[in-house]
C-alpha positions as MATLAB code, in Angstrom:
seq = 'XXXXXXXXXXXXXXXXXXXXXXXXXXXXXXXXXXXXXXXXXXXXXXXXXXXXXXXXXXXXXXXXXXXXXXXXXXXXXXXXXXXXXXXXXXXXXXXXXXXXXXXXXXXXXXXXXXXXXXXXXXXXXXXXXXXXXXXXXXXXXXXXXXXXXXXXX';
ca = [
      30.330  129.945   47.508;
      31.241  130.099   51.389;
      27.893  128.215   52.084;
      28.727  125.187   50.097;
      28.793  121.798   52.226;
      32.102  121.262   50.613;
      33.982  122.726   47.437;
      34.200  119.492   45.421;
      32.026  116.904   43.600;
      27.761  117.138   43.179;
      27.617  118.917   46.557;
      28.151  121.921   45.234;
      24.816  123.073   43.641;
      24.542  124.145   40.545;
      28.218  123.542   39.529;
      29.164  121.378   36.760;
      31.407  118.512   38.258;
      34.496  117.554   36.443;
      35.905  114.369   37.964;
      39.593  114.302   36.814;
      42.247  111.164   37.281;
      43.220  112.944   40.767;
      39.460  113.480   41.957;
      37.529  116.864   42.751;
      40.907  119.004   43.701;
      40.833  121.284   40.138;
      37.063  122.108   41.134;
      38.619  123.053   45.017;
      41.557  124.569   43.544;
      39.703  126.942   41.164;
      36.864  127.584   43.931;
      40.267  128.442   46.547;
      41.210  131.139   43.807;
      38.503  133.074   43.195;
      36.991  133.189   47.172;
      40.628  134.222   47.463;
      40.681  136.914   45.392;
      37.041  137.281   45.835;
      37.960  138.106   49.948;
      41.002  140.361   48.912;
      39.361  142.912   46.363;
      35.728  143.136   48.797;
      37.792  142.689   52.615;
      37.102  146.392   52.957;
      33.288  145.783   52.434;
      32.820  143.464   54.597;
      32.041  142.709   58.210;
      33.417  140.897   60.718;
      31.266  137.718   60.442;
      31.334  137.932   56.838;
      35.334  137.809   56.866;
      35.180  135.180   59.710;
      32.566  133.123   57.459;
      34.973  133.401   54.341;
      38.068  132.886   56.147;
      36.276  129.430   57.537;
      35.509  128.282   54.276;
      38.548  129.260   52.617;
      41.001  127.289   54.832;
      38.621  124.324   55.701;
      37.098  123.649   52.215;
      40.028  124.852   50.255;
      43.725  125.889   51.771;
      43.609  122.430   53.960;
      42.204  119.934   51.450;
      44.762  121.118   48.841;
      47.624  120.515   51.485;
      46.161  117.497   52.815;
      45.476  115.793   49.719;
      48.296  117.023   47.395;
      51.202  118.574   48.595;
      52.248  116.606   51.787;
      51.483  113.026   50.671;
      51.687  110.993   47.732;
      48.300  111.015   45.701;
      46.091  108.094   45.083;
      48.320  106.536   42.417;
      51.201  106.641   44.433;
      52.976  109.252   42.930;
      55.604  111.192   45.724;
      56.815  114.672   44.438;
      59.469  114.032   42.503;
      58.070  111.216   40.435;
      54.714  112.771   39.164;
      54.271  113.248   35.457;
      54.863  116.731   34.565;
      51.532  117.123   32.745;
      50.063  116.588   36.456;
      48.736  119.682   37.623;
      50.091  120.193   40.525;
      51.338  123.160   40.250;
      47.567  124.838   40.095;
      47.100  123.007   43.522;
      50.051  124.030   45.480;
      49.389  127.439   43.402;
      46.140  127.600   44.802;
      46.971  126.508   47.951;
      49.509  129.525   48.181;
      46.861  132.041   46.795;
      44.319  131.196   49.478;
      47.159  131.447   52.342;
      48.574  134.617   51.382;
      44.696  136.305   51.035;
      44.584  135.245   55.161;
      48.316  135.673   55.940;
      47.475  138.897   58.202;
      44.897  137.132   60.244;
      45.111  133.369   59.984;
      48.525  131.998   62.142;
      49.251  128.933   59.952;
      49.080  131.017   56.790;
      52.893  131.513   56.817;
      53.276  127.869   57.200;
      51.053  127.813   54.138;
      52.640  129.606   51.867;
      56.227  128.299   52.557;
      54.950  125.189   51.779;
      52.948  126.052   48.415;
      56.163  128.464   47.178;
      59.317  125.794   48.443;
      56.611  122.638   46.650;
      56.679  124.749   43.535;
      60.474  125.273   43.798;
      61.082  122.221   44.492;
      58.687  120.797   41.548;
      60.166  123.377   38.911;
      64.150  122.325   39.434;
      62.581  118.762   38.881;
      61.491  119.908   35.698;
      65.140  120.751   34.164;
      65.357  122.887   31.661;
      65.180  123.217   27.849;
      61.337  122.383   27.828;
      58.516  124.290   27.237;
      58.080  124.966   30.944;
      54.674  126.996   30.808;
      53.010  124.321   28.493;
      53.851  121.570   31.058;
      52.998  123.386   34.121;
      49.477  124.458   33.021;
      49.961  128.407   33.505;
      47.420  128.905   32.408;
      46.230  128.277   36.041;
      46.143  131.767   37.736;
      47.421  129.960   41.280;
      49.987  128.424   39.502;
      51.194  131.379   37.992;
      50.447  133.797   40.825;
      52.977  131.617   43.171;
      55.324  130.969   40.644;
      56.119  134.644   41.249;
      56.258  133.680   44.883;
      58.308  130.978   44.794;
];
């Protein structure tokens, strides 16, 4: 996965695309996940330029494309934080975001910058939500990131 030109779109080689209303970032967000977790359970195993390779692609390819595109500016159809739908899934990016920070928090220095961002985004997104609702149903838990930094935030 680390050796993919990018994490989004025909690029990656024998992965299915899925081209959503708010482009390629589900494919990057679920790719940010599992090299995440991927780098946490098998960090032991590995050697220095095999932790230095995933870290690369990790925060070029996933952490920064997630924060670029999604959680510090408004998206392509204008939509600023507070005034998304709350089907959009945001909440798996910023989740994902978060996941991929906190696997690289011990070695990367912007991590903690990261993460704050991903967890106070998610706060900030589930007051928006008020209450009353089926909460999990509009959020998407279903999305591991979302869910793993909802315990964050």
């Amino acid at each position: 996965a680390c050796a993919y030109r990018c994490w989004q779109g025909p690029p990656m080689k024998g992965m299915a695309s899925q081209v959503s209303p708010w482009g390629y970032a589900t494919e990057v967000a679920k790719m940010t996940e599992a090299v995440a977790t991927a780098y946490d359970l098998l960090y032991q195993h590995m050697t220095d330029s095999q932790r230095q390779s995933v870290r690369r692609a990790l925060i070029e390819d996933g952490i920064e494309p997630l924060i670029r595109n999604h959680l510090t500016r408004a998206d392509a159809f204008g939509q600023t934080q507070s005034n998304r739908p709350a089907d959009y899934p945001i909440a798996a990016y910023a989740g994902a975001a978060g996941v991929g920070a906190l696997a690289v928090l011990n070695e990367e220095p912007r991590a903690a910058e990261w993460v704050r961002l991903a967890r106070d985004f998610l706060s900030s997104w589930l007051h928006g939500l008020g209450s009353g609702e089926d909460i999990s149903t509009r959020l998407g838990l279903r999305r591991s990131g979302a869910s793993l930094m909802l315990c964050v935030a």
